[in-house]
Coordinates of C-alpha atoms and ligand atoms in Angstrom, one line a residue:
Chain A
X1 CA -4.0 35.7 -27.9
X2 CA -5.0 32.1 -29.3
X3 CA -4.9 31.3 -32.6
X4 CA -5.9 27.6 -34.0
X5 CA -4.6 26.7 -37.6
X6 CA -6.2 24.2 -39.8
X7 CA -7.2 21.8 -36.9
X8 CA -8.5 18.4 -37.4
X9 CA -10.1 16.0 -34.9
X10 CA -12.1 12.7 -35.9
X11 CA -14.2 10.0 -33.5
X12 CA -13.5 6.9 -35.6
X13 CA -15.0 7.8 -38.7
X14 CA -16.9 10.9 -37.7
X15 CA -15.3 13.5 -38.8
X16 CA -15.6 16.4 -36.4
X17 CA -13.6 19.2 -37.1
X18 CA -12.1 19.2 -40.5
X19 CA -10.2 21.9 -40.7
X20 CA -10.8 25.1 -38.4
X21 CA -9.0 28.0 -38.5
X22 CA -9.9 30.9 -35.7
X23 CA -8.4 33.7 -33.7
X24 CA -9.0 35.1 -30.6
X25 CA -7.2 38.4 -29.8
X26 CA -6.1 39.1 -26.4
X27 CA -9.0 40.8 -23.9
X28 CA -11.7 39.7 -26.3
X29 CA -14.9 38.1 -26.5
X30 CA -15.3 35.2 -29.0
X31 CA -18.7 33.6 -29.2
X32 CA -18.8 30.2 -30.8
X33 CA -22.5 29.5 -32.2
X34 CA -23.1 26.5 -34.3
X35 CA -25.3 23.5 -34.9
X36 CA -26.0 20.8 -32.0
X37 CA -23.1 18.3 -32.8
X38 CA -21.0 20.2 -34.8
X39 CA -17.8 19.9 -32.5
X40 CA -18.0 23.2 -30.6
X41 CA -17.2 21.6 -27.3
X42 CA -14.6 19.3 -28.9
X43 CA -13.0 22.7 -30.4
X44 CA -12.7 23.9 -26.5
X45 CA -11.1 20.9 -25.3
X46 CA -8.4 20.3 -28.0
X47 CA -7.5 23.9 -27.0
X48 CA -7.1 22.8 -23.4
X49 CA -5.5 19.6 -24.4
X50 CA -8.1 17.3 -22.9
X51 CA -8.9 15.9 -26.4
X52 CA -6.0 14.7 -28.6
X53 CA -6.3 16.9 -32.5
X54 CA -5.4 14.5 -35.4
X55 CA -3.7 17.1 -37.0
X56 CA -3.4 21.2 -36.9
X57 CA -1.8 24.0 -34.8
X58 CA -3.1 25.6 -31.5
X59 CA -1.0 28.9 -30.6
X60 CA -1.6 30.5 -26.9
X61 CA 0.1 33.7 -27.1
X62 CA 2.4 32.7 -30.0
X63 CA 3.3 29.5 -28.2
X64 CA 2.3 25.8 -29.4
X65 CA 0.1 24.2 -26.6
X66 CA 1.6 21.2 -27.0
X67 CA 4.9 22.2 -26.0
X68 CA 4.3 24.1 -23.3
X69 CA 4.7 23.4 -19.8
X70 CA 1.2 21.6 -18.9
X71 CA 0.6 23.1 -15.2
X72 CA 1.6 26.6 -15.8
X73 CA -0.4 26.6 -19.0
X74 CA -3.3 25.3 -17.3
X75 CA -3.3 27.3 -14.5
X76 CA -4.0 30.5 -16.9
X77 CA -7.0 28.7 -17.7
X78 CA -10.8 28.9 -16.5
X79 CA -13.5 26.3 -18.0
X80 CA -17.3 26.1 -17.6
X81 CA -18.2 22.5 -18.8
X82 CA -21.1 22.0 -20.7
X83 CA -22.6 19.9 -17.7
X84 CA -20.9 21.4 -15.0
X85 CA -18.8 18.7 -13.8
X86 CA -19.0 19.3 -10.3
X87 CA -16.8 17.3 -8.1
X88 CA -19.8 15.5 -6.3
X89 CA -18.1 14.1 -3.2
X90 CA -16.9 17.4 -2.2
X91 CA -19.2 20.5 -0.9
X92 CA -20.2 23.6 -3.0
X93 CA -17.7 25.8 -1.6
X94 CA -14.9 23.3 -1.7
X95 CA -15.5 22.9 -5.6
X96 CA -15.6 26.6 -6.0
X97 CA -12.3 27.2 -3.8
X98 CA -11.0 24.1 -5.5
X99 CA -7.8 25.6 -7.1
X100 CA -7.5 27.7 -4.0
X101 CA -6.9 25.0 -1.8
X102 CA -4.4 23.4 -3.8
X103 CA -1.0 24.2 -5.6
X104 CA 1.8 26.3 -4.7
X105 CA -0.1 29.7 -4.5
X106 CA -3.1 28.0 -1.9
X107 CA -5.0 30.2 0.4
X108 CA -6.0 29.1 4.0
X109 CA -8.9 27.9 4.3
X110 CA -11.0 30.5 5.7
X111 CA -9.5 32.7 3.1
X112 CA -10.6 30.4 0.4
X113 CA -14.0 29.7 1.7
X114 CA -14.8 33.8 1.8
X115 CA -13.6 34.0 -1.9
X116 CA -15.6 31.0 -3.0
X117 CA -18.7 32.6 -1.1
X118 CA -18.1 35.7 -2.6
X119 CA -18.1 34.6 -6.0
X120 CA -20.9 32.4 -5.5
X121 CA -22.8 35.5 -4.7
X122 CA -21.7 36.6 -8.1
X123 CA -23.4 34.1 -9.7
X124 CA -26.3 34.7 -7.8
X125 CA -26.1 32.2 -5.2
X126 CA -26.9 32.7 -1.4
X127 CA -23.7 31.4 1.3
X128 CA -26.3 28.8 2.5
X129 CA -25.8 26.6 -0.5
X130 CA -21.8 26.6 0.3
X131 CA -22.2 23.6 2.5
X132 CA -24.8 22.1 0.4
X133 CA -23.3 19.1 -1.9
X134 CA -24.0 19.1 -5.9
X135 CA -26.4 16.8 -6.1
X136 CA -28.9 18.2 -3.9
X137 CA -28.7 21.7 -6.0
X138 CA -30.9 22.3 -9.0
X139 CA -29.2 21.9 -12.7
X140 CA -29.6 25.8 -13.1
X141 CA -28.0 26.2 -10.0
X142 CA -25.2 23.3 -10.8
X143 CA -24.4 25.2 -13.7
X144 CA -24.1 28.9 -11.7
X145 CA -21.9 26.9 -9.2
X146 CA -19.6 26.0 -12.1
X147 CA -19.2 29.0 -13.5
X148 CA -18.2 30.5 -9.9
X149 CA -15.5 27.2 -10.3
X150 CA -14.3 28.8 -13.9
X151 CA -13.8 31.9 -12.6
X152 CA -12.4 31.5 -8.8
X153 CA -8.7 31.7 -9.4
X154 CA -9.5 34.6 -11.6
X155 CA -7.5 33.5 -14.9
X156 CA -6.5 35.1 -17.7
X157 CA -8.5 33.3 -20.3
X158 CA -12.4 31.6 -19.6
X159 CA -13.9 29.3 -21.6
X160 CA -17.9 28.5 -21.0
X161 CA -19.6 25.9 -22.3
X162 CA -23.1 27.4 -22.9
X163 CA -23.5 29.3 -19.6
X164 CA -27.2 30.3 -19.3
X165 CA -28.7 27.0 -20.9
X166 CA -31.1 25.5 -18.0
X167 CA -31.3 29.1 -16.3
X168 CA -34.1 31.2 -16.4
X169 CA -34.7 34.2 -18.5
X170 CA -33.3 36.6 -15.5
X171 CA -30.3 34.6 -13.7
X172 CA -29.6 34.6 -17.7
X173 CA -29.4 38.2 -17.7
X174 CA -27.2 38.3 -14.6
X175 CA -24.7 35.9 -16.3
X176 CA -24.6 37.3 -19.4
X177 CA -23.8 41.0 -17.5
X178 CA -21.0 39.0 -15.2
X179 CA -18.8 37.6 -18.3
X180 CA -19.3 41.0 -19.7
X181 CA -17.9 42.2 -16.5
X182 CA -14.9 39.7 -16.6
X183 CA -13.9 40.2 -19.6
X184 CA -14.1 44.4 -19.6
X185 CA -13.3 44.9 -15.8
X186 CA -11.1 41.9 -15.4
X187 CA -9.3 42.1 -19.2
X188 CA -9.9 38.1 -19.5
X189 CA -9.9 36.4 -22.8
X190 CA -13.1 34.3 -23.3
X191 CA -14.4 32.0 -25.4
X192 CA -18.5 31.4 -25.1
X193 CA -20.3 28.8 -26.9
X194 CA -23.8 29.6 -26.9
X195 CA -27.4 28.8 -28.6
X196 CA -29.0 31.7 -27.3
X197 CA -29.0 34.3 -29.5
X198 CA -29.8 37.2 -27.0
X199 CA -26.8 35.9 -25.2
X200 CA -24.4 36.3 -27.9
X201 CA -25.4 40.0 -28.2
X202 CA -24.7 40.6 -24.8
X203 CA -21.3 39.1 -24.5
X204 CA -19.6 38.9 -27.7
X205 CA -17.1 41.4 -28.9
X206 CA -16.6 38.8 -32.1
X207 CA -19.0 36.0 -33.0
X208 CA -17.7 32.2 -35.2
X209 CA -19.9 30.3 -36.7
X210 CA -18.9 26.3 -36.8
X211 CA -20.7 24.4 -39.7
X212 CA -19.3 21.4 -41.4
X213 CA -16.5 21.1 -39.2
X214 CA -15.2 24.5 -40.3
X215 CA -15.3 28.2 -39.3
X216 CA -18.3 29.0 -41.6
X217 CA -18.3 32.7 -40.7
X218 CA -16.9 35.0 -38.4
X219 CA -16.7 38.5 -37.5
X220 CA -17.6 41.7 -35.3
X221 CA -21.1 41.1 -33.7
X222 CA -22.2 44.3 -34.9
X223 CA -22.0 42.5 -38.4
X224 CA -24.0 39.1 -37.6
X225 CA -27.1 40.7 -38.6
X226 CA -26.1 41.7 -41.7
X227 CA -24.4 39.1 -43.3
X228 CA -25.2 37.5 -46.1
X229 CA -24.3 34.0 -45.3
X230 CA -27.3 32.1 -45.7
X231 CA -26.1 29.8 -42.7
X232 CA -25.8 32.4 -40.6
X233 CA -28.7 34.1 -41.5
X234 CA -31.2 30.4 -40.6
X235 CA -29.4 29.8 -37.6
X236 CA -29.5 33.1 -36.2
X237 CA -33.1 33.6 -37.1
X238 CA -33.7 29.6 -35.8
X239 CA -35.2 29.3 -39.5
X240 CA -36.0 25.7 -40.1
X241 CA -36.0 25.9 -43.9
X242 CA -32.5 27.0 -45.3
X243 CA -28.9 25.2 -46.6
X244 CA -28.7 23.6 -42.9
X245 CA -30.1 20.4 -43.0
X246 CA -32.4 20.2 -39.8
X247 CA -33.9 16.7 -40.2
X248 CA -31.3 14.1 -40.9
Chain B
X1 CA -9.6 -18.5 -44.5
X2 CA -10.7 -22.6 -44.2
X3 CA -12.3 -24.2 -41.4
X4 CA -8.8 -25.2 -40.1
X5 CA -7.1 -22.4 -39.8
X6 CA -10.3 -20.1 -38.6
X7 CA -9.8 -21.3 -34.4
X8 CA -6.1 -20.7 -35.1
X9 CA -6.9 -17.1 -35.8
X10 CA -9.5 -16.8 -33.0
X11 CA -7.1 -18.2 -30.9
X12 CA -4.2 -15.8 -32.2
X13 CA -6.5 -12.8 -32.3
X14 CA -7.6 -13.2 -28.5
X15 CA -3.9 -13.8 -27.4
X16 CA -3.3 -10.6 -29.0
X17 CA -5.4 -8.7 -27.4
X18 CA -5.1 -9.9 -24.0
X19 CA -1.2 -9.3 -24.6
X20 CA -2.2 -5.8 -25.4
X21 CA -4.3 -5.1 -22.6
X22 CA -1.5 -6.8 -19.9
X23 CA 0.6 -4.0 -21.8
X24 CA -1.7 -0.9 -21.0
X25 CA -2.1 -2.2 -17.7
X26 CA 1.4 -2.5 -17.0
X27 CA 1.9 1.0 -18.4
X28 CA -0.9 2.4 -16.0
X29 CA 0.7 0.5 -13.3
X30 CA 4.3 2.2 -13.7
X31 CA 2.5 5.8 -14.3
X32 CA 0.9 5.1 -10.7
X33 CA 4.1 4.5 -9.0
X34 CA 5.7 7.4 -11.2
X35 CA 3.3 9.4 -10.2
X36 CA 3.6 8.1 -6.4
X37 CA 7.2 9.1 -5.6
X38 CA 7.0 13.1 -7.4
X39 CA 4.6 15.5 -5.4
X40 CA 2.4 16.7 -4.6
X41 CA 0.9 13.8 -2.3
X42 CA -2.8 14.6 -1.0
X43 CA -3.1 13.4 2.3
X44 CA -6.4 13.9 2.5
X45 CA -7.5 11.7 -0.8
X46 CA -5.5 9.1 1.1
X47 CA -6.8 8.8 4.4
X48 CA -10.5 9.0 2.9
X49 CA -9.1 5.9 0.9
X50 CA -7.4 4.2 3.5
X51 CA -11.5 4.7 5.5
X52 CA -13.1 3.1 2.4
X53 CA -11.1 0.5 1.7
X54 CA -9.4 -1.0 5.0
X55 CA -11.6 -0.2 8.0
X56 CA -14.8 -0.1 6.4
X57 CA -13.9 -3.6 5.0
X58 CA -13.0 -5.0 8.3
X59 CA -16.5 -6.4 8.9
X60 CA -16.7 -8.5 5.7
X61 CA -13.3 -9.7 5.8
X62 CA -13.7 -10.6 9.7
X63 CA -16.6 -12.7 8.6
X64 CA -15.2 -14.2 5.8
X65 CA -12.4 -14.8 8.0
X66 CA -14.3 -16.7 11.0
X67 CA -16.6 -18.8 8.8
X68 CA -13.9 -20.3 6.4
X69 CA -11.8 -20.7 9.6
X70 CA -14.8 -22.4 11.3
X71 CA -15.8 -24.8 8.1
X72 CA -11.7 -25.6 7.9
X73 CA -11.9 -27.6 11.1
X74 CA -14.9 -29.5 10.7
X75 CA -13.3 -30.2 7.3
X76 CA -9.6 -31.3 8.2
X77 CA -11.3 -33.3 11.2
X78 CA -13.5 -35.4 9.0
X79 CA -10.3 -35.7 6.6
X80 CA -8.1 -36.4 9.4
X81 CA -10.2 -38.9 10.9
X82 CA -9.6 -41.2 8.1
X83 CA -6.2 -42.1 9.0
X84 CA -5.8 -41.4 13.0
X85 CA -4.9 -37.5 12.1
X86 CA -7.7 -36.3 14.1
X87 CA -5.5 -33.9 16.1
X88 CA -3.7 -31.9 13.6
X89 CA -6.7 -29.6 12.9
X90 CA -5.4 -26.6 14.9
X91 CA -2.3 -26.8 12.9
X92 CA -3.8 -27.5 9.6
X93 CA -6.1 -24.4 10.3
X94 CA -3.6 -22.4 11.0
X95 CA -1.2 -23.0 8.3
X96 CA -4.2 -23.1 5.7
X97 CA -5.4 -19.6 6.5
X98 CA -2.6 -17.9 7.3
X99 CA -0.8 -19.3 4.3
X100 CA -3.8 -19.2 1.7
X101 CA -7.4 -18.5 2.8
X102 CA -6.9 -15.7 4.8
X103 CA -5.3 -13.2 1.6
X104 CA -6.9 -14.9 -0.8
X105 CA -10.8 -15.1 0.2
X106 CA -9.5 -11.7 2.4
X107 CA -8.8 -10.1 -1.4
X108 CA -11.5 -11.4 -3.3
X109 CA -14.0 -9.9 -0.6
X110 CA -12.2 -6.8 -0.8
X111 CA -12.4 -7.2 -5.0
X112 CA -16.0 -7.0 -4.7
X113 CA -16.6 -4.4 -2.4
X114 CA -13.8 -1.8 -3.7
X115 CA -12.6 -3.0 -6.8
X116 CA -16.1 -2.4 -8.2
X117 CA -16.9 1.0 -6.2
X118 CA -13.6 2.9 -7.3
X119 CA -14.7 1.6 -10.7
X120 CA -17.8 3.0 -11.0
X121 CA -16.6 6.0 -9.0
X122 CA -13.6 6.9 -11.4
X123 CA -16.0 5.6 -14.1
X124 CA -18.9 8.2 -13.3
X125 CA -16.3 11.3 -12.9
X126 CA -14.9 10.0 -16.3
X127 CA -18.4 10.7 -17.8
X128 CA -19.6 13.4 -16.3
X129 CA -16.6 14.9 -17.3
X130 CA -15.2 15.2 -13.8
X131 CA -11.8 14.1 -14.6
X132 CA -11.5 16.6 -17.3
X133 CA -12.2 19.3 -14.8
X134 CA -9.5 18.1 -12.7
X135 CA -7.4 18.6 -15.2
X136 CA -8.4 22.0 -16.1
X137 CA -7.9 22.8 -12.5
X138 CA -4.4 22.0 -12.7
X139 CA -4.8 18.7 -10.7
X140 CA -3.4 15.6 -12.2
X141 CA -6.2 12.4 -12.2
X142 CA -3.6 10.4 -11.3
X143 CA -2.4 11.8 -8.5
X144 CA -5.1 12.6 -7.0
X145 CA -7.4 9.7 -7.9
X146 CA -5.2 6.3 -8.6
X147 CA -1.9 7.2 -6.2
X148 CA -4.4 7.7 -3.2
X149 CA -6.7 4.6 -3.8
X150 CA -4.0 2.3 -4.5
X151 CA -1.5 2.8 -1.8
X152 CA -4.3 3.1 0.7
X153 CA -5.2 -0.3 -0.6
X154 CA -1.5 -1.6 -0.9
X155 CA -1.0 -0.8 2.8
X156 CA -4.5 -1.8 4.4
X157 CA -5.0 -5.0 2.8
X158 CA -1.9 -6.7 5.2
X159 CA -3.4 -5.0 8.0
X160 CA -6.8 -6.8 7.1
X161 CA -5.0 -9.8 6.1
X162 CA -3.5 -9.8 10.0
X163 CA -6.9 -9.6 11.1
X164 CA -8.5 -12.3 9.2
X165 CA -5.6 -14.6 10.2
X166 CA -6.5 -14.6 14.0
X167 CA -10.3 -14.0 13.1
X168 CA -9.7 -17.3 11.0
X169 CA -7.8 -19.0 13.6
X170 CA -10.4 -18.4 16.2
X171 CA -13.2 -19.2 14.2
X172 CA -11.4 -23.1 13.9
X173 CA -10.9 -22.5 17.6
X174 CA -14.3 -22.2 18.3
X175 CA -15.5 -25.2 16.5
X176 CA -12.1 -27.4 17.5
X177 CA -13.2 -26.9 21.4
X178 CA -16.8 -26.8 21.0
X179 CA -17.7 -29.0 18.5
X180 CA -14.7 -31.5 18.1
X181 CA -13.6 -31.9 21.5
X182 CA -10.1 -30.3 21.8
X183 CA -9.1 -28.8 25.2
X184 CA -9.1 -25.1 25.0
X185 CA -5.3 -24.8 25.9
X186 CA -4.0 -27.8 23.7
X187 CA -5.5 -26.4 20.9
X188 CA -4.0 -22.9 21.1
X189 CA -0.5 -24.3 22.2
X190 CA -0.9 -26.4 19.2
X191 CA -1.6 -23.3 16.9
X192 CA 1.4 -21.1 18.2
X193 CA 4.1 -24.1 18.4
X194 CA 3.3 -24.7 15.1
X195 CA 3.0 -21.6 13.5
X196 CA 6.2 -20.1 11.9
X197 CA 6.8 -16.3 11.4
X198 CA 6.7 -16.6 7.7
X199 CA 3.6 -18.6 7.4
X200 CA 2.0 -15.3 8.5
X201 CA 4.5 -12.8 6.6
X202 CA 3.6 -14.8 3.3
X203 CA 0.1 -14.0 3.8
X204 CA 0.6 -10.5 4.4
X205 CA 3.1 -9.6 1.5
X206 CA 0.2 -11.8 -0.8
X207 CA -2.1 -9.3 0.9
X208 CA -0.3 -6.1 -0.4
X209 CA 0.3 -7.4 -3.7
X210 CA -3.7 -8.2 -4.0
X211 CA -4.5 -4.9 -2.4
X212 CA -2.3 -3.1 -5.0
X213 CA -4.1 -5.2 -7.9
X214 CA -7.8 -4.7 -6.5
X215 CA -7.4 -0.9 -6.5
X216 CA -5.3 -0.9 -9.6
X217 CA -8.1 -2.8 -11.4
X218 CA -10.2 -0.3 -10.1
X219 CA -8.9 2.6 -10.9
X220 CA -7.7 1.3 -14.2
X221 CA -11.3 0.2 -16.0
X222 CA -12.4 3.9 -13.9
X223 CA -10.8 5.6 -15.9
X224 CA -11.2 3.6 -19.5
X225 CA -14.9 3.8 -18.5
X226 CA -16.8 3.6 -21.6
X227 CA -19.6 6.5 -22.4
X228 CA -22.7 6.8 -20.4
X229 CA -24.5 4.7 -17.7
X230 CA -23.8 1.4 -19.7
X231 CA -19.9 2.3 -19.8
X232 CA -19.6 2.8 -16.4
X233 CA -21.6 -0.8 -15.9
X234 CA -19.2 -2.2 -18.1
X235 CA -16.0 -0.8 -16.4
X236 CA -17.4 -2.0 -13.1
X237 CA -18.0 -5.6 -13.8
X238 CA -14.5 -5.6 -15.7
X239 CA -13.2 -4.6 -12.8
X240 CA -14.0 -7.0 -10.4
X241 CA -13.5 -9.8 -12.9
X242 CA -9.8 -8.6 -14.0
X243 CA -9.2 -8.3 -9.9
X244 CA -10.3 -11.6 -8.9
X245 CA -8.8 -13.5 -11.9
X246 CA -5.2 -11.3 -11.1
X247 CA -5.8 -12.6 -7.5
X248 CA -6.2 -15.7 -8.1
X249 CA -3.4 -16.1 -10.6
X250 CA -0.8 -13.9 -9.0
X251 CA -1.7 -16.1 -5.4
X252 CA -0.3 -19.2 -7.7
X253 CA 3.1 -17.2 -8.7
X254 CA 3.4 -15.8 -5.3
X255 CA 2.9 -19.4 -3.6
X256 CA 5.3 -21.4 -6.4
X257 CA 8.1 -18.2 -5.5
X258 CA 7.6 -18.6 -1.5
X259 CA 7.1 -22.5 -0.8
X260 CA 7.9 -24.3 -4.2
X261 CA 10.4 -26.7 -3.1
Ligands
ATP1 N1 -14.7 11.1 -26.3 C1 -15.9 11.5 -27.3 N2 -15.8 10.3 -28.3 C2 -16.5 10.0 -29.5 N3 -17.2 11.0 -30.2 C3 -17.1 11.8 -29.7 C4 -16.3 12.3 -27.9 N4 -16.5 13.4 -27.6 C5 -17.5 14.4 -28.9 N5 -17.9 13.2 -29.8 C6 -18.7 13.3 -30.9 O1 -18.2 14.9 -31.3 C7 -19.1 15.3 -31.8 C8 -19.7 16.6 -31.5 O2 -19.7 17.0 -30.1 P1 -19.5 18.0 -29.1 O3 -19.9 17.8 -28.0 O4 -18.4 19.4 -29.6 O5 -21.0 18.9 -30.0 P2 -21.2 20.5 -29.7 O6 -21.2 21.1 -30.7 O7 -20.7 20.6 -28.6 O8 -22.9 20.5 -29.1 P3 -23.7 20.7 -28.0 O9 -24.1 21.9 -28.7 O10 -25.3 19.6 -28.2 O11 -23.2 20.6 -26.7 C9 -20.3 14.7 -31.6 O12 -21.0 13.6 -32.9 C10 -20.2 13.7 -30.9 O13 -20.8 12.6 -30.8
MG2 MG1 -21.5 20.9 -26.6

């Protein structure tokens, strides 16, 4: 369970998060939507401690994240970065198996490789890519390798930053189904950022919309279409006209 | 503020920011050492860094040394002949190379080659979120990236200096026997009799310090790279400049420490 209370973060004069309150129950899939540049990625990075918030409290299972042991804390997480963030000095399988090859519970090389190839298969990549390097792959393939790496160690809490951006519609469907499966079968808690409304409907238990540095609306996905909130309505229908200024 | 105090204010500002930067670099160096002594240690990264920093720098350091030794022999011969001291060529070449030019020029070449590539590599990792990804995979970037490189440079730079010493003296010897009419055996005997252990030893110690400085600057500026390609470019440039200046400054301080009367 993740609880965020009154979170603030500015970069210089750019106040990105201005009092975010959010609750993600254990074992649920929360999808964050919101305009480009509203701070969705920054929000995830704050939870992981990659960005230090200016103020506010972030708790995971009731524990303040600034007061936990970092290694044990991070071992519970998996993260797919928006840009993939693959290590370009390592081959694809070594990227995917990065955590499996290191740390206290590390696996022998052959086992780690087999596990990596299995994860690659689940994101729709063949074993042939395992020995290639990230720079040799297409953008969408890199994204899927990043996804395989995020889920490789079967973490309890997984963050996906735009998992389907840059994928063809069929592959996007495969990834949506995979994320849903991870939540339902492994009981993981997921937070996903996406701009793709079909993804939202496929993945989410709950949806939260970030706008103006705050959570503008949040609720079960079933209520998304019925909400009268004009911001949400404009966003989910992709209208240029509405309360969200599209030309700044 | 009037015209008189403004330059003073600028000067004060510059001094303060330089001191602040020095403080940040020292903190970074301290953190590197702290991570060095605490496990885990990434052997594979360390060996890879030794290959990149030590082994692959051999050609450039070696060539620098040969040509420097050769030119030095010519200069000392020309200068020495003004007061009939041409015969000191072997001794002065040996001293100049082992104490000063071997370590300093070698380190400057390594700074150009290694500080830049470390800063560019780590800077690119920073702007493409690879450093963040390392953290989320429970791997401390200081342990995984900085410690292996700094240790590899600190240990391999003295070896490079030793090779450079030998090649530099050889360069002087070649010029001495082919161009300056020294007898081969005299040249070698003079060099060997004259050189003391500390002449070479002090140069090796300097090499270790310079190696530390080079890798530390590469890592520091890489880790603090600005965003985008421009940020990485700036980091690379700053790393080479800072490493070069620090090599020359610390060379003076070490020489003062080792040889001041
Ligand atoms: N390290 C940083 N330094 C300075 N500003 C930053 C930094 N990271 C993010 N920002 C700023 O914070 C704002 C929010 O960025 P963020 O990446 O969270 O947007 P986002 O909601 O994920 O957008 P998108 O949907 O386009 O990915 C942007 O204005 C960005 O410029
Ligand atoms: Mg983003």
